[in-house]
Coordinates of C-alpha atoms and ligand atoms in Angstrom, one line a residue:
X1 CA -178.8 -105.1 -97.1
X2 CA -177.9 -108.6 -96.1
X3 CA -176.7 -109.8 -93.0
X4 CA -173.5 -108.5 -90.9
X5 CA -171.8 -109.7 -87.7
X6 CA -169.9 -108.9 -85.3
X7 CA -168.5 -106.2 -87.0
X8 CA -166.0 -104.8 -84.6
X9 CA -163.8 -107.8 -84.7
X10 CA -163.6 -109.4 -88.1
X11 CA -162.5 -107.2 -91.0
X12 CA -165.3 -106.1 -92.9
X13 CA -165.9 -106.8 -96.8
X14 CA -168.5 -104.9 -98.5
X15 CA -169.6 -106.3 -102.1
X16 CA -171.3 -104.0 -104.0
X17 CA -172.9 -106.1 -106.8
X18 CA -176.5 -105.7 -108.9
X19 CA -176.7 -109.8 -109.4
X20 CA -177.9 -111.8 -106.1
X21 CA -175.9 -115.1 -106.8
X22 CA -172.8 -112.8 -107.5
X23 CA -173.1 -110.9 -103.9
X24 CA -174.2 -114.4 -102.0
X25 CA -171.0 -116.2 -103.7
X26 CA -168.4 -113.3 -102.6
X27 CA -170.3 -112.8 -99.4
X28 CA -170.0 -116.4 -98.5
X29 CA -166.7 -117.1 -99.5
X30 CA -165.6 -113.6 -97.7
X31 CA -167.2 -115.3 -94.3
X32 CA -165.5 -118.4 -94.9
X33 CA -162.1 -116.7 -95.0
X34 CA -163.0 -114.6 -91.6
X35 CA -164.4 -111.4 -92.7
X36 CA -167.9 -110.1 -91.0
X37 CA -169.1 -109.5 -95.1
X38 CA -172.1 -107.2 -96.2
X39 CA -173.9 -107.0 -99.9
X40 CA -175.6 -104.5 -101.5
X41 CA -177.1 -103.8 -104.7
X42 CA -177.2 -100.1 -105.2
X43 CA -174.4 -97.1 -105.3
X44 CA -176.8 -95.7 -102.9
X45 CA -176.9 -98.5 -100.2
X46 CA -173.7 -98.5 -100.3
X47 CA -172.6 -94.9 -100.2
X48 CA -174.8 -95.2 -96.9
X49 CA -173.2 -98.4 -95.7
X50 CA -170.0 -96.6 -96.2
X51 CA -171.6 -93.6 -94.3
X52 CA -172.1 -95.5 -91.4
X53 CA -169.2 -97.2 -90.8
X54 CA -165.6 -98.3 -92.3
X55 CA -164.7 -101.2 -94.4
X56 CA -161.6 -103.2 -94.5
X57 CA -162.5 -104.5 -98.7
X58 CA -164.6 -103.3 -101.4
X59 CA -165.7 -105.9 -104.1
X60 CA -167.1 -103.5 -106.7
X61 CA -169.1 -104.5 -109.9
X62 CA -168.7 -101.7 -112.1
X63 CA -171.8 -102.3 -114.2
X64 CA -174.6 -101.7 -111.8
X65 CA -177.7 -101.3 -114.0
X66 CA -177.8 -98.0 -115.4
X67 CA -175.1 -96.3 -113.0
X68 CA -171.7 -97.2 -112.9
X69 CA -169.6 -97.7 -109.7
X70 CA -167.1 -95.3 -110.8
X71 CA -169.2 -93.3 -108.9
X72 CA -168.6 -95.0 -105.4
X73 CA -165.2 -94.4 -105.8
X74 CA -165.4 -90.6 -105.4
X75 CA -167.4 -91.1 -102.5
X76 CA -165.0 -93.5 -101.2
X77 CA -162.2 -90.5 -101.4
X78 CA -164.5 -88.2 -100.1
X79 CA -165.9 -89.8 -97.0
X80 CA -162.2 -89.9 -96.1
X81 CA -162.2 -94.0 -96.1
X82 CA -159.3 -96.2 -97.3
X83 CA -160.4 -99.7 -97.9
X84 CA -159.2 -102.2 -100.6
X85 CA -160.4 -102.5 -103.6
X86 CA -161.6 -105.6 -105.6
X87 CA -163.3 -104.8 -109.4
X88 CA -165.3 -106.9 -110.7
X89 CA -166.6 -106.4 -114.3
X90 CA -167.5 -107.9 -117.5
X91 CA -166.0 -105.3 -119.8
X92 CA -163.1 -105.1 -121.1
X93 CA -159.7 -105.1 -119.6
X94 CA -159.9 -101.3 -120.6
X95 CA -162.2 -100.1 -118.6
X96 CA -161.0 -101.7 -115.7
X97 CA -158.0 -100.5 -116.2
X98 CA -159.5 -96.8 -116.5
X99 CA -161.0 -97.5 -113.1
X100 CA -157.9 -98.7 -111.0
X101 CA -156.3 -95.9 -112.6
X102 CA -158.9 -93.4 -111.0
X103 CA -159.1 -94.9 -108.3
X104 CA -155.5 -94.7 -107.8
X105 CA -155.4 -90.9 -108.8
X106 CA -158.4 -90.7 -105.9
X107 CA -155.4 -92.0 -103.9
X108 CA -157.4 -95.3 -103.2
X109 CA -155.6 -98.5 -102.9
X110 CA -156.4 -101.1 -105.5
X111 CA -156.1 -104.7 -104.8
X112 CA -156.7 -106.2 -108.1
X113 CA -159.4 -106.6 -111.0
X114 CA -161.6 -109.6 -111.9
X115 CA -163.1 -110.3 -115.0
X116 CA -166.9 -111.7 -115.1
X117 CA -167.8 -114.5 -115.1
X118 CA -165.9 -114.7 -111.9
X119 CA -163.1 -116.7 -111.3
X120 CA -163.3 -117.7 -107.4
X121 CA -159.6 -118.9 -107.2
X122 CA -158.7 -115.5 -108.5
X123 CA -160.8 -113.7 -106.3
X124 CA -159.3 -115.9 -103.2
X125 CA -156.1 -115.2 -104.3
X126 CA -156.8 -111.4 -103.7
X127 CA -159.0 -111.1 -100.5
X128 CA -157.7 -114.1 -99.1
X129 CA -154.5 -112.7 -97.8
X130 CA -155.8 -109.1 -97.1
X131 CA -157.2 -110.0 -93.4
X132 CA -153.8 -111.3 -92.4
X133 CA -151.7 -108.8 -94.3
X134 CA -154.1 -105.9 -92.6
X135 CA -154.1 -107.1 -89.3
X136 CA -150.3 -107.5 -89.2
X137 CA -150.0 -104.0 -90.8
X138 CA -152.7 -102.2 -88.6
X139 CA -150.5 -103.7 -85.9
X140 CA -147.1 -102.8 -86.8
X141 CA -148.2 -99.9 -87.7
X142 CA -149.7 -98.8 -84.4
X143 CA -146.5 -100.0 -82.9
X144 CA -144.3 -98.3 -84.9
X145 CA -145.6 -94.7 -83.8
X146 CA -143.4 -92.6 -82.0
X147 CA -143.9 -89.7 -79.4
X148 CA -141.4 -87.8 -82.2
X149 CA -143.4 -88.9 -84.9
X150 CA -147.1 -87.4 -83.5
X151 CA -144.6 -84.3 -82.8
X152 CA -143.6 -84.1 -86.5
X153 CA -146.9 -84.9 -87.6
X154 CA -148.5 -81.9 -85.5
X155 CA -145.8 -79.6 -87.3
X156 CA -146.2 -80.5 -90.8
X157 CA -150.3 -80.4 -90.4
X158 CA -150.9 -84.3 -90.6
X159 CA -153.2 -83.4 -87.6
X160 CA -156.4 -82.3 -89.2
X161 CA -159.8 -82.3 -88.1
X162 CA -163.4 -83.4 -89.2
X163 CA -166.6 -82.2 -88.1
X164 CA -169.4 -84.0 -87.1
X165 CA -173.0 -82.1 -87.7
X166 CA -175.2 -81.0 -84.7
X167 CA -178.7 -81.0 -85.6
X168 CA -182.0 -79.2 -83.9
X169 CA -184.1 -82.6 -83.5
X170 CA -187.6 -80.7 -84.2
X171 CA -186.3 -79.3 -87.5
X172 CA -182.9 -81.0 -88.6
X173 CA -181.0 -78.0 -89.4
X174 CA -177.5 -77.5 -88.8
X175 CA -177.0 -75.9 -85.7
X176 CA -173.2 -76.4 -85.3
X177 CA -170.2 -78.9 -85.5
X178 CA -167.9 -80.9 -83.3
X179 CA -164.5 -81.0 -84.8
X180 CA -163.0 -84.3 -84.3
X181 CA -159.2 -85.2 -85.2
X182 CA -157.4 -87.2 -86.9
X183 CA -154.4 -88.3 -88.2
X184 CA -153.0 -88.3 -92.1
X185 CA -149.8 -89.8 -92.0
X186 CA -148.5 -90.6 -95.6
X187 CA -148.7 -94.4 -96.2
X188 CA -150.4 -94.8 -92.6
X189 CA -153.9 -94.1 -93.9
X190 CA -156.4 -92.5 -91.2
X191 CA -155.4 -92.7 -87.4
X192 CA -158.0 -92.1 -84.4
X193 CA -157.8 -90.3 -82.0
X194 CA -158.2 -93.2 -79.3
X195 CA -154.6 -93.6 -80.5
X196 CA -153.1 -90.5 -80.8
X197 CA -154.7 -88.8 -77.9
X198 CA -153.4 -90.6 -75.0
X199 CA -149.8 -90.7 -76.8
X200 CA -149.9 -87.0 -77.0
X201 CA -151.2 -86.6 -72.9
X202 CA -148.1 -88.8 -72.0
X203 CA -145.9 -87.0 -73.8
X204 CA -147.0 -83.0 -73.2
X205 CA -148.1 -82.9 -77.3
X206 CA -152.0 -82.5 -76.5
X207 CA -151.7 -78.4 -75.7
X208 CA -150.3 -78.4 -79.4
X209 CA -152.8 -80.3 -80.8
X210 CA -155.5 -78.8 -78.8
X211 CA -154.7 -75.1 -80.2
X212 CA -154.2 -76.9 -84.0
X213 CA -157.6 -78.3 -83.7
X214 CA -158.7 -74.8 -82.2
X215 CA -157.4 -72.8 -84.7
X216 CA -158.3 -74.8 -88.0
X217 CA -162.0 -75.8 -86.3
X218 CA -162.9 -71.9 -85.5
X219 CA -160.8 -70.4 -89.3
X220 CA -163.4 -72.8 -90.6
X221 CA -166.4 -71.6 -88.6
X222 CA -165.7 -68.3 -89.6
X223 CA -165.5 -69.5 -92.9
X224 CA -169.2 -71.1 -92.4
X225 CA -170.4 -68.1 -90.0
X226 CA -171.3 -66.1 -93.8
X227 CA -173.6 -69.0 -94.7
X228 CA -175.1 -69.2 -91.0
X229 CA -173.8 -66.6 -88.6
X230 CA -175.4 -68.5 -86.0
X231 CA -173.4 -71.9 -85.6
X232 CA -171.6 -73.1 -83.1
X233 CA -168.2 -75.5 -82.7
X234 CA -167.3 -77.5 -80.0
X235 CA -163.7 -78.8 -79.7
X236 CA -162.9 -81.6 -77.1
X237 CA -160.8 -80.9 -74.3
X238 CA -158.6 -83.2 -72.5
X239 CA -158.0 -83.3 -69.2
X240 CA -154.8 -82.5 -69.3
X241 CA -155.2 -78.9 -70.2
X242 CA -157.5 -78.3 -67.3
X243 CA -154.6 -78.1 -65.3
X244 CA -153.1 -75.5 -67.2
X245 CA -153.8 -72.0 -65.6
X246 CA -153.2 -70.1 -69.1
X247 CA -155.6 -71.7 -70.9
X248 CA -158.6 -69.0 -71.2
X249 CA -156.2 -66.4 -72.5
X250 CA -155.1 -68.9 -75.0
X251 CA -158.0 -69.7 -76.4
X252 CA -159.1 -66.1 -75.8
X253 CA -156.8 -65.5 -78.1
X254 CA -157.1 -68.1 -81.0
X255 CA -160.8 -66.2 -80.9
X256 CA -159.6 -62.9 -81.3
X257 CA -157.2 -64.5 -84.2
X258 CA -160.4 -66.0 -85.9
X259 CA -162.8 -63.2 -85.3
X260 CA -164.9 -65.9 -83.5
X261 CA -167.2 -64.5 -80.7
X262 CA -167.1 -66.6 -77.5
X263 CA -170.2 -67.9 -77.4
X264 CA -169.5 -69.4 -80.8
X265 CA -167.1 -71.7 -79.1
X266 CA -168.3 -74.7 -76.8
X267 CA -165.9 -76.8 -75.2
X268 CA -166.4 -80.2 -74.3
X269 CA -165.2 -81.6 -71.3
X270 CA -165.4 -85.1 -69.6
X271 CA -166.8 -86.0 -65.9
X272 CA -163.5 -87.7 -65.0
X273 CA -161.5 -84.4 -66.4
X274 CA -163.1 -82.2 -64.2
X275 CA -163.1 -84.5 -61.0
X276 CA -159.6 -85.4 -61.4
X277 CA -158.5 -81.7 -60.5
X278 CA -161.3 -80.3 -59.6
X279 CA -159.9 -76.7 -58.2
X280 CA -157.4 -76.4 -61.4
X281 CA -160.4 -77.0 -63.6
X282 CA -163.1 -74.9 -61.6
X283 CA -160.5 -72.2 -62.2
X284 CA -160.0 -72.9 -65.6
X285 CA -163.7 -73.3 -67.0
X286 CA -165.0 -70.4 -64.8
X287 CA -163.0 -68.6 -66.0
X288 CA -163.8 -69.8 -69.6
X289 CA -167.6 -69.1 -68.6
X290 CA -167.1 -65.4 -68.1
X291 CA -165.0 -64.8 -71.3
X292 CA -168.9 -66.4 -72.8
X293 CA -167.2 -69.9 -73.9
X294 CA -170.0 -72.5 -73.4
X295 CA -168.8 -75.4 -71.6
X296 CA -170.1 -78.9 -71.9
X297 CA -170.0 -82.4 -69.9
X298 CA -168.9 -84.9 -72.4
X299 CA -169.9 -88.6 -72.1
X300 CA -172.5 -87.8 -69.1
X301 CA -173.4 -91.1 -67.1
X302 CA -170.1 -92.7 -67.6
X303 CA -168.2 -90.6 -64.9
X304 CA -168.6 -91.3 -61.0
X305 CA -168.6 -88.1 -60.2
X306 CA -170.8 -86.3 -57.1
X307 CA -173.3 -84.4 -59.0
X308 CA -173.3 -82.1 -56.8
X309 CA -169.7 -81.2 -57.5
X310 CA -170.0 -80.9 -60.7
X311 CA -173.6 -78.9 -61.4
X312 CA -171.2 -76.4 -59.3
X313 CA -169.6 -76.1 -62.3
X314 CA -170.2 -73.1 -64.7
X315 CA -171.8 -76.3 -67.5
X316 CA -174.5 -74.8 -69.9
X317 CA -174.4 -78.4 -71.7
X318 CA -175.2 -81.9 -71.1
X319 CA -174.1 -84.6 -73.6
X320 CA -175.5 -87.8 -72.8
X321 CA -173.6 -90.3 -73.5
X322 CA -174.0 -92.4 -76.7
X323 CA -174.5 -95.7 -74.5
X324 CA -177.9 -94.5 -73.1
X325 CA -179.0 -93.1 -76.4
X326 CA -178.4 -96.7 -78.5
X327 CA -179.7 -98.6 -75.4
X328 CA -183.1 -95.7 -75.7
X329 CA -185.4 -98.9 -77.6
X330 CA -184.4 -101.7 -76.1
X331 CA -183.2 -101.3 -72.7
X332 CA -185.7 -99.5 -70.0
X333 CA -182.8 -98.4 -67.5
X334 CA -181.7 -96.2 -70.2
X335 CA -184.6 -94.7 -71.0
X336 CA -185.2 -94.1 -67.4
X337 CA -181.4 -92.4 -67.0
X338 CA -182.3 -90.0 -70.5
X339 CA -185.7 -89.0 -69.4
X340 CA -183.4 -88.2 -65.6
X341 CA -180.7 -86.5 -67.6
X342 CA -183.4 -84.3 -69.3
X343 CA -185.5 -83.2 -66.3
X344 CA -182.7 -82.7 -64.1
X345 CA -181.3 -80.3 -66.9
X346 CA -184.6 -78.5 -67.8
X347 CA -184.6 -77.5 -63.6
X348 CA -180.8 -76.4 -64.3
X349 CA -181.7 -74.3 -67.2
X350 CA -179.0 -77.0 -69.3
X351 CA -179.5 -77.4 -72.7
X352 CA -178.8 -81.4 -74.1
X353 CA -177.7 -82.6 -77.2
X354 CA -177.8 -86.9 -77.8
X355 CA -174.8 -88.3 -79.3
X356 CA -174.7 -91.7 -81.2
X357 CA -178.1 -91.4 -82.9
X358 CA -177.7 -94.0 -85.6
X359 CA -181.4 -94.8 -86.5
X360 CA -184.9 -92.8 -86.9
X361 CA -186.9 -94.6 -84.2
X362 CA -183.8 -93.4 -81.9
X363 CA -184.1 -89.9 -83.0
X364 CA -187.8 -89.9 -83.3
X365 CA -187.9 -91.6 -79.3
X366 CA -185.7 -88.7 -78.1
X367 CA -187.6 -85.9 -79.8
X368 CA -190.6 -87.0 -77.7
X369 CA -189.1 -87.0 -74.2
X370 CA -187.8 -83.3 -75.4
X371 CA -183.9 -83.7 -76.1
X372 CA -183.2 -80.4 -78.5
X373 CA -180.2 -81.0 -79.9
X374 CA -178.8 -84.9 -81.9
X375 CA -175.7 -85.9 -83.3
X376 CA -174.9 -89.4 -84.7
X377 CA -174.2 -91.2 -88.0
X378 CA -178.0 -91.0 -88.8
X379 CA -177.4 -87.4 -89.8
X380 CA -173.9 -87.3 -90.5
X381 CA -170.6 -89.1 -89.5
X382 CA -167.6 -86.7 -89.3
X383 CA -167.1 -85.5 -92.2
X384 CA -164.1 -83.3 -94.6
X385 CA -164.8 -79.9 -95.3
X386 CA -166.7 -80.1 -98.8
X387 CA -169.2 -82.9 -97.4
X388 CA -170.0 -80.8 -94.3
X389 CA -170.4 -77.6 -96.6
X390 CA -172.6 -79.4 -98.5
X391 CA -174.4 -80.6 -95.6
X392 CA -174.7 -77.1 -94.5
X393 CA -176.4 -76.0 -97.4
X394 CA -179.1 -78.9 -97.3
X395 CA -177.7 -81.3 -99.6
X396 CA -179.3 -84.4 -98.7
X397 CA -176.1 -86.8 -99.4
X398 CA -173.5 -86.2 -97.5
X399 CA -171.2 -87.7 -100.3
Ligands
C2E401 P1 -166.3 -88.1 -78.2 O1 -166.0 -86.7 -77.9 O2 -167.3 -88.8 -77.4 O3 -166.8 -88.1 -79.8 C1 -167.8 -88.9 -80.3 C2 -167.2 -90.1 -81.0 O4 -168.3 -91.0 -81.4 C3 -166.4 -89.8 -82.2 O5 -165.4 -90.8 -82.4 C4 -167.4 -90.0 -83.3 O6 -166.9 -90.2 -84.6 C5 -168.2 -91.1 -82.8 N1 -169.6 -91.1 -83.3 C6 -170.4 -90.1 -83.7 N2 -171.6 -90.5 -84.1 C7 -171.7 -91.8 -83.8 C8 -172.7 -92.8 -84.0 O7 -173.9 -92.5 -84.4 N3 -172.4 -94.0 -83.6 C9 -171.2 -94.4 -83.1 N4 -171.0 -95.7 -82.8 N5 -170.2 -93.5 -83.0 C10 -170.4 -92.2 -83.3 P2 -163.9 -90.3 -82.7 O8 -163.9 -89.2 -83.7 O9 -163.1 -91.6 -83.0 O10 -163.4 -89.7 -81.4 C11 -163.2 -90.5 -80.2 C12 -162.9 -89.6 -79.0 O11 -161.6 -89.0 -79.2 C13 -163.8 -88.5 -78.8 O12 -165.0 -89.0 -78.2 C14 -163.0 -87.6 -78.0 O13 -163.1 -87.9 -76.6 C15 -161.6 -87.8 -78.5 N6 -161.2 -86.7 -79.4 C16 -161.5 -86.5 -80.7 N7 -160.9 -85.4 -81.1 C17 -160.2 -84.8 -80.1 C18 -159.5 -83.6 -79.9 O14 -159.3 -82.8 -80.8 N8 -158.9 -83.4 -78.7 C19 -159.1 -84.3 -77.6 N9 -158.6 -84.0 -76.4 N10 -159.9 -85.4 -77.8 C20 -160.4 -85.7 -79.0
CA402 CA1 -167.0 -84.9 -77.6
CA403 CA1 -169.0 -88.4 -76.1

């Protein structure tokens, strides 16, 4: 793969392309007009690329050797992303035609086909504008959502939720899912929940939202439970609902509804949630603990809290917090705080599961000092229902 920076900023443009001047020209020309730009050669380099992270543009070659990248697209749809697409190809007009056309069908958003040998003011023409056009879209966008439009959107099921794999580190099976939501507005493309979230706490939506995600993440574990009647789901929690008092009969009920046993169900919690009210939410997740709902501390490091306080807690789950676990190689205060979080757990009888693992020596590092349980985009990003079935069953792709 050839270089990337600062990702997070820039848009990204990926080109997918078997011919090495053809990926420097695009990736050079993509830099020059402000995108962080990536190559690759293969359907399978870029399946993972697209595995790993999102992209703003595609530039696709649809003559890859022997494959074609009419492939890519389906993986495109089914990883859930929703960049623009460039083709490039030196066939005829036809078959690029047939391919916007699918891609379209897919419900991908074409920007326009090329014809080889490239014509670079044509190509300028297309991606030159996107980074511009998306920023300014992504931004009205974003302002343009409205307390009653996340209200609608929770009635008419635009709220859905993905699930992230949990995997035993020793053995890499499947031992459960966090379901992780979203947002499918039409014509809005995927929203995240750093966006959605805190709209809903403002505006008293999140208990809704919280039993949606409940109910579609535990009908779907049942749905799983015949393939492994072991697995677990963990659903976020916000802190919000840890000041509501009715909270373990709810969710005692959405169990009953799902013929989910408690201990099926783990709930994550964050430091801050639990400090913020700490009587309500003592209340609250003891009460959970005795109905047999496992609770877990969410992003553990990051709080301020007296660890004292919360080991008081009914917790029977640490996860540490994906900072510490990218930091694990390069940064010995991390390493320090994991191999703390792990010992102080062991003597607590906790069990720990690592989020953010994103590369082998990460996951290998953390299966030494003992960690049991990983979760990161080196197994699995969230994923729709079909990949994470397939995952389930062993499938090595997730696409
Ligand atoms: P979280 O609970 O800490 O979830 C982990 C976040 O890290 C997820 O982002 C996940 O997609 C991302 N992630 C997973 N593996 C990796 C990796 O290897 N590298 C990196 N860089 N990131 C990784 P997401 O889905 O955008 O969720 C963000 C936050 O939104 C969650 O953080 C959680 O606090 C909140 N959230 C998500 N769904 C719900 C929900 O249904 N209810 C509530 N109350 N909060 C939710
Ligand atoms: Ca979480
Ligand atoms: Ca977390």
């Amino acid at each position: 793969m050839d270089g990337i920076a600062d990702i997070d900023i820039l848009p990204t443009l990926l080109v997918v392309d078997d011919e090495i001047v053809q990926r420097m020209i695009v990736s050079r020309m993509a830099e020059k007009m402000g995108y962080a730009a990536a190559a690759v050669a293969t359907l399978e380099e870029a399946t993972m690329f697209l595995r790993s992270r999102d992209v703003d543009v595609i530039v696709l070659d649809l003559s890859l050797h022997d494959r074609d990248g009419i492939e890519l697209l389906r993986d495109i749809a089914r990883l859930r992303r929703d960049p623009l697409i460039v083709f490039i190809s030196g066939f005829d007009e036809r078959i690029r035609e047939t391919a916007a056309r699918l891609a379209v069908a897919l419900g991908l958003r074409v920007a326009g086909t090329l014809a080889k040998p490239l014509q670079l003011d044509r190509l300028l023409a297309i991606i030159g504008e996107a980074p511009r056009v998306m920023a300014r879209a992504a931004k009205n966008r974003l302002a343009s959502l409205t307390p009653a439009m996340l209200e609608a959107a929770i009635e008419t099921g635009e709220i859905q939720c993905l699930f992230q794999p949990k995997v035993s580190l020793k053995d890499r099976r499947v031992v459960g899912f966090e379901a992780l939501a979203r947002w499918y507005g039409p014509g809005m493309g995927v929203i995240g929940p750093d966006t959605f979230i805190p709209m809903a706490e403002r505006h008293g939506l999140i208990d809704r939202i919280t039993v949606k995600i409940l109910d579609s993440a535990l009908a779907q574990l049942h749905v799983w439970h015949a393939i492994d009647p072991a697995l677990e789901m963990a659903v976020n929690l916000s802190p919000c609902s840890l000041g509501d008092l009715k909270l373990p009969e709810r969710i005692g009920e959405i169990l009953h509804r799902n013929q989910i046993a408690a201990s099926r169900l783990v709930l994550e919690v964050t430091e801050g949630a639990v400090m913020a009210d700490y009587i309500s939410a003592a209340d609250i997740l003891t009460r959970l603990r005795i109905r047999g709902v496992g609770i877990s501390v969410d992003d553990f490091g990051t709080g301020h809290s007296s660890l004292l306080s919360l080991l008081r807690l009914p917790f029977g789950e640490l996860k540490i917090d994906q900072s510490f676990v990218r930091g694990l190689l390069t940064d010995p205060d991390s390493t320090r705080i994991v191999r703390a979080v792990l010992s102080l757990a062991a003597s607590m009888g906790l069990h720990v599961v690592a989020e953010g693992i994103e590369t082998e020596a990460v996951a290998q590092r953390l299966t030494e000092l003992g960690t049991e349980t990983g979760q990161g985009y080196l197994f699995a990003p969230p994923l729709g229902i079909a990949a994470a079935t397939a995952f389930l069953h062993g499938e090595v792709s997730v696409a």
